[in-house]
Tab-separated table of C-alpha atoms in Angstrom:
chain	number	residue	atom	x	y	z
A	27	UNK	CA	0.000	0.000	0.000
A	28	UNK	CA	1.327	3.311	-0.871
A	29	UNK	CA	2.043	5.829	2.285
A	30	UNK	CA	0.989	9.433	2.799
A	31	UNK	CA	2.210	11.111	-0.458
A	32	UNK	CA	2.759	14.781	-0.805
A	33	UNK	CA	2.718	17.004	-3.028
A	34	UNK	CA	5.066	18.780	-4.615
A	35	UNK	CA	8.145	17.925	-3.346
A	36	UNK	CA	10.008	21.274	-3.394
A	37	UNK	CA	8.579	24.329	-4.107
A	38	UNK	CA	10.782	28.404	-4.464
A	39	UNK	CA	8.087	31.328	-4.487
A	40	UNK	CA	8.571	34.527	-4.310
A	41	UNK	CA	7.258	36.743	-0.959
A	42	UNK	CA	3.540	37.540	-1.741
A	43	UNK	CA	2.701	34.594	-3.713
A	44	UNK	CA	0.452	31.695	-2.335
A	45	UNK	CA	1.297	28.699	-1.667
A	46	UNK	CA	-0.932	25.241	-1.891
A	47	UNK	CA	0.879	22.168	-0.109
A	48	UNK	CA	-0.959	18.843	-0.727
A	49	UNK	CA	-1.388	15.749	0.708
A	50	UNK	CA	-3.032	12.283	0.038
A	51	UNK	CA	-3.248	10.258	3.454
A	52	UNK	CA	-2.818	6.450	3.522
A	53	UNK	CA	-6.134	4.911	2.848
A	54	UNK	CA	-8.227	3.974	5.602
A	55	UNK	CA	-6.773	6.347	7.906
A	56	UNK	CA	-9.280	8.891	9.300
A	57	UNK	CA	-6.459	11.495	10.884
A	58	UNK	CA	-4.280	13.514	9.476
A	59	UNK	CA	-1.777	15.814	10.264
A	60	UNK	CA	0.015	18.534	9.466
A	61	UNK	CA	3.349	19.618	10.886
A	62	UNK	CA	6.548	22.561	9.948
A	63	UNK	CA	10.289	21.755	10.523
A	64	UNK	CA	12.836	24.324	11.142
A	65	UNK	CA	15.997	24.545	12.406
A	66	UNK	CA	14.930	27.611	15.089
A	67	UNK	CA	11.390	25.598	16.381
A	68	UNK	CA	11.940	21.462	15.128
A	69	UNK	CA	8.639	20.203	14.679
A	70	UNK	CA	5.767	21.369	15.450
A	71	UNK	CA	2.172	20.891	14.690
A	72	UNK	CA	-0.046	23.086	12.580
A	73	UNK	CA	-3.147	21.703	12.313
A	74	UNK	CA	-5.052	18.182	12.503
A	75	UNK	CA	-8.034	16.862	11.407
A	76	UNK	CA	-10.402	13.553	12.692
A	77	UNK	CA	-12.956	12.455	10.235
A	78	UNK	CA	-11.995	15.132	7.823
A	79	UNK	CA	-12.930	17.831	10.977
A	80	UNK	CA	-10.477	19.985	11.777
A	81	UNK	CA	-9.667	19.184	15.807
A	82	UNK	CA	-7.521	21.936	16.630
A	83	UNK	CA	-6.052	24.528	14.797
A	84	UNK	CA	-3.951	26.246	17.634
A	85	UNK	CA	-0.649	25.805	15.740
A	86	UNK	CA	-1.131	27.453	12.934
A	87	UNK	CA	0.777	30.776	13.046
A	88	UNK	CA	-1.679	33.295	11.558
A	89	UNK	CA	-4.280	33.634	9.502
A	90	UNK	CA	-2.036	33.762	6.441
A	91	UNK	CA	-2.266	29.946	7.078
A	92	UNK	CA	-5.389	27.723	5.885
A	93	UNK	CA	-6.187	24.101	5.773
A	94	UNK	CA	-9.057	21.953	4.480
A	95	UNK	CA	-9.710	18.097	4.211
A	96	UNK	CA	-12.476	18.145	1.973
A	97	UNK	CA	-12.430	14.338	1.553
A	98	UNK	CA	-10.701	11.384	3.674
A	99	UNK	CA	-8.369	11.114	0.789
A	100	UNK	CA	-6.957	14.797	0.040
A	101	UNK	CA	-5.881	17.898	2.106
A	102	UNK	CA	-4.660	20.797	1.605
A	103	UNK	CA	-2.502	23.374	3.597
A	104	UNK	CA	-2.772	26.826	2.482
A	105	UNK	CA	-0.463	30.214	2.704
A	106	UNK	CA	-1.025	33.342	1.000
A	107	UNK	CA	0.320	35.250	1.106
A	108	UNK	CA	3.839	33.618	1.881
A	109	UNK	CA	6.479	34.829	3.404
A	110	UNK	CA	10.482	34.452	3.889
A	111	UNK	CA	9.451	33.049	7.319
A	112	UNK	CA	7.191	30.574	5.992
A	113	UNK	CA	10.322	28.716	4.877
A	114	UNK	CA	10.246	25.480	5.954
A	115	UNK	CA	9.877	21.589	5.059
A	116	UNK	CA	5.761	21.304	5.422
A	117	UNK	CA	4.859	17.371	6.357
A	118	UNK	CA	1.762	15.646	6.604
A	119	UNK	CA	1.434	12.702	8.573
A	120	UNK	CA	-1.410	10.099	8.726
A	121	UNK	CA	-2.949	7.770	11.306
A	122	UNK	CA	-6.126	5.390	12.774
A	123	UNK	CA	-7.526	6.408	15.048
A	124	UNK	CA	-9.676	3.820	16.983
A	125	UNK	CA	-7.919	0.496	16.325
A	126	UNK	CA	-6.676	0.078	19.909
A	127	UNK	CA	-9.078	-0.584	23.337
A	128	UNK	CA	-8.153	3.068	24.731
A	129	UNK	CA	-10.117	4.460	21.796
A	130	UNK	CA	-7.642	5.197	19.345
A	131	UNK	CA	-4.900	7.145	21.534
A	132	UNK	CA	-1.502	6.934	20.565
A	133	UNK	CA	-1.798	5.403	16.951
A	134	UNK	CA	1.341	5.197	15.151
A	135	UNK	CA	1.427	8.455	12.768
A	136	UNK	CA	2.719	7.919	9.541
A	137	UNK	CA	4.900	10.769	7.693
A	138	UNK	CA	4.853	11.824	3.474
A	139	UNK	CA	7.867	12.671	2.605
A	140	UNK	CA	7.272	16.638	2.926
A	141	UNK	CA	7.348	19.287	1.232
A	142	UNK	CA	10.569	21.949	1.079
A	143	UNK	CA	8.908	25.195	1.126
A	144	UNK	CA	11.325	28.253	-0.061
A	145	UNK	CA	9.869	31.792	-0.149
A	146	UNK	CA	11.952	34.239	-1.602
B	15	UNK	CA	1.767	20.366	29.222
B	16	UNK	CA	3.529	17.748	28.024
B	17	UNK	CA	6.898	18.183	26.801
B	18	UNK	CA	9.635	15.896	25.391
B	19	UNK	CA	13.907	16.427	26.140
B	20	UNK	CA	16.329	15.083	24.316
B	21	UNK	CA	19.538	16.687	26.457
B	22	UNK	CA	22.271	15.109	23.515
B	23	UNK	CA	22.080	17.027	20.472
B	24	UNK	CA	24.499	15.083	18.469
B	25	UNK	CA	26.370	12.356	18.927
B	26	UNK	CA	29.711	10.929	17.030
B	27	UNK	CA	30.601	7.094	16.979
B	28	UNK	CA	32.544	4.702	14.936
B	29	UNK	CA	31.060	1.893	13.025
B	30	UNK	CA	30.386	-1.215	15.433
B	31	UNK	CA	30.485	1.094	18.292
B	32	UNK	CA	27.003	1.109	20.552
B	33	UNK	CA	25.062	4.413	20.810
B	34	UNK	CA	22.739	5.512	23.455
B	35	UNK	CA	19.821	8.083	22.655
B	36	UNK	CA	18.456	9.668	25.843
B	37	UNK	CA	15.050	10.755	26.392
B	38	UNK	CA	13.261	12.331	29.020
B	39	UNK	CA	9.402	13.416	28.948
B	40	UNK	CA	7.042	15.048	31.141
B	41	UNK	CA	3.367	14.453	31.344
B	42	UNK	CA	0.579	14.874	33.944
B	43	UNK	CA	-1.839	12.075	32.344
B	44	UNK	CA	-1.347	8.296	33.413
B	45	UNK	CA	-1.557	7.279	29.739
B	46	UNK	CA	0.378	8.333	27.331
B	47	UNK	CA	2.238	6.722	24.188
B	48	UNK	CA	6.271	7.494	23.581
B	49	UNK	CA	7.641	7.441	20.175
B	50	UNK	CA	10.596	6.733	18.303
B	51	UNK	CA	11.199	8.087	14.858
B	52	UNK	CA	14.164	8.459	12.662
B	53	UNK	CA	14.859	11.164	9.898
B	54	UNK	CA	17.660	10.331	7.796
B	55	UNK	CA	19.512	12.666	5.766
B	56	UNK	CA	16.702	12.315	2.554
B	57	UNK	CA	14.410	13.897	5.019
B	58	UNK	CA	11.686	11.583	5.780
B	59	UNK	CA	10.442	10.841	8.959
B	60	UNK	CA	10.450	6.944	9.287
B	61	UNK	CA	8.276	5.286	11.896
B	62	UNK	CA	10.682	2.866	14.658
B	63	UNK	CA	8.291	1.605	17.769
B	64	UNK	CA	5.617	2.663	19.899
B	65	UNK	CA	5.377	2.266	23.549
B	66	UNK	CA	2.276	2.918	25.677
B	67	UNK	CA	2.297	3.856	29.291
B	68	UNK	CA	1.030	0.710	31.141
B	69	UNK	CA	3.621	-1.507	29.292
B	70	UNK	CA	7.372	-1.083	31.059
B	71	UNK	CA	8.884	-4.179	29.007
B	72	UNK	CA	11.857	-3.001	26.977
B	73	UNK	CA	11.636	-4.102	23.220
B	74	UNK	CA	14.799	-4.963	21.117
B	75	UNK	CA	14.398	-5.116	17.203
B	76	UNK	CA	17.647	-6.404	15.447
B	77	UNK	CA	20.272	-3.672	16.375
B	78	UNK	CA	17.966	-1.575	17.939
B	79	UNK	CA	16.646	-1.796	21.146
B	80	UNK	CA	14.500	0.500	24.007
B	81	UNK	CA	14.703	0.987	27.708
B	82	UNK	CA	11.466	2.594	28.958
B	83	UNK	CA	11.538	3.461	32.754
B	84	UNK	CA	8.631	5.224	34.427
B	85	UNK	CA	10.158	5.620	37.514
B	86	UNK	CA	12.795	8.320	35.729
B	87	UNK	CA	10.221	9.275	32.549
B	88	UNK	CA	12.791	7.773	30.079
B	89	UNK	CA	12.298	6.201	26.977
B	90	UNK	CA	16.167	5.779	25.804
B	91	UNK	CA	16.924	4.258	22.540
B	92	UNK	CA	20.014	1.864	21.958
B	93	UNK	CA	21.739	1.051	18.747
B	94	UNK	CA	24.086	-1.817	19.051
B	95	UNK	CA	27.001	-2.036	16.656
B	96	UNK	CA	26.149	1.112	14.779
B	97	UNK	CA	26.739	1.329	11.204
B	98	UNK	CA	26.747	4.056	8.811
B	99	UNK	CA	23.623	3.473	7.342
B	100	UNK	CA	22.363	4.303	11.199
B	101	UNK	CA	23.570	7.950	10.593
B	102	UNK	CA	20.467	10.110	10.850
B	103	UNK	CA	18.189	12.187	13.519
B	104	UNK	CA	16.532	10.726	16.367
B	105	UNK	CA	12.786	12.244	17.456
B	106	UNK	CA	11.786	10.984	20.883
B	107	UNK	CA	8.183	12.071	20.867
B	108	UNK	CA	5.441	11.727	23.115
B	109	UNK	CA	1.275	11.888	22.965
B	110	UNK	CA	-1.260	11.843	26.183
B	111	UNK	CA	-4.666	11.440	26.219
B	112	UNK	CA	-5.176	14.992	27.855
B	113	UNK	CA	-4.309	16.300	24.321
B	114	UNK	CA	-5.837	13.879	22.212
B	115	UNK	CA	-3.836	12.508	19.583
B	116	UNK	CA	-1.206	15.335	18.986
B	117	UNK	CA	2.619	14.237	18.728
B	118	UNK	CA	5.527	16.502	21.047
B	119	UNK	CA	8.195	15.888	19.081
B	120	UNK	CA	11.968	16.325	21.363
B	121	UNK	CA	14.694	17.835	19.796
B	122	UNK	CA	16.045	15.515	18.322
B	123	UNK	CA	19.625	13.642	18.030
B	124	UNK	CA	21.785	13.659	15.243
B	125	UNK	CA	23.495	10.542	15.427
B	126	UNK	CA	27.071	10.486	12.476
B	127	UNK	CA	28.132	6.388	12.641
B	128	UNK	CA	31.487	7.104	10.934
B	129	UNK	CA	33.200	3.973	8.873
């Protein structure tokens, strides 16, 4: 079965521009994740979503950030406009939630490859 | 608030040599799940084990083995006879059930096995 796959791989925009980051989650999971790694902060989490319902958002820097799940299978994390700051490899991570007695805590989350964000 | 340390930020070895990741988390809740995952220098974060609160027995897999003690809130990682392939960076990361399902990553180690 194919992992979480992301979309692109590497992106360079210039300040001002937005920026879509995508990601396909392994099928059959019902969370997804996404998270930003930098040198200054490691990783941290953005956003995640249950069910396609975003659960809590409180990562996300600003409002200049966006993200939607529209379907179990696709998601999208939005910037615009970007910045210099925004830099960053972008991953998504997936996972089941509910396959274990305590009701799903602690599943295994799964990682795409990321995405290496540039803003110029 | 739960919060994962990984005091070692990188660490140097010789192939064959053994390696010892520390890591030290803090939590309020009684169950929780650690984390190992390893990020090698393609960038991808690769899934290693899971360990949940209520289940103290170390785990070894191949080369790689874990030491998970309550009593000091450590979840330390061992690689035995490192090779270069084993060069990479080490997340230690942590969930509780007081935040749902949300991952505290550590620091991360960067572990360089030279040949």
């Amino acid at each position: 079965d194919a992992g979480v796959i992301q979309s692109p791989r590497h992106e360079v925009t210039e300040m001002g521009q937005e920026v879509t980051l995508r990601c396909k989650p392994i099928s059959g999971h019902n969370s997804l994740f996404w998270y930003r790694q930098t040198m200054m902060r490691g990783l941290e989490l953005l956003i995640y979503f249950n069910n396609n319902v975003p659960i809590d958002d409180s990562g996300m820097p600003e409002d200049r950030f966006s993200a939607k799940m529209p379907n179990a299978s696709f998601s999208t994390l939005k910037i615009q406009p970007s910045e210099p700051r925004d830099s960053a490899v972008y991953f998504c991570a997936s996972s089941l939630i509910g396959a274990t007695p305590d009701r799903g805590l602690g599943e295994t989350q799964y990682f795409g490859p990321g995405t290496r964000l540039l803003v110029l | 608030a739960q919060k994962v340390t990984q005091a070692q930020t990188e660490i140097s070895v010789v192939e064959k040599e053994d390696v010892t990741l520390d890591c030290v988390y803090e939590t309020r809740d009684t169950t929780y799940y650690l984390f190992w995952y390893k990020q090698p220098p393609s960038g991808e974060l690769v899934f290693l084990i899971r360990r949940n609160s209520f289940d103290e027995q170390n785990e070894i897999s191949g080369r790689y083995s874990w030491n998970f003690q309550k009593s000091t809130s450590s979840f330390n990682f061992t690689i035995t006879a490192s090779q270069v392939v084993d060069s990479a960076v080490y997340f230690c990361a942590l969930t509780e059930k007081a935040a749902g399902n949300k991952l505290t990553f550590g620091g991360g180690t960067r572990v360089l096995v030279k040949p």
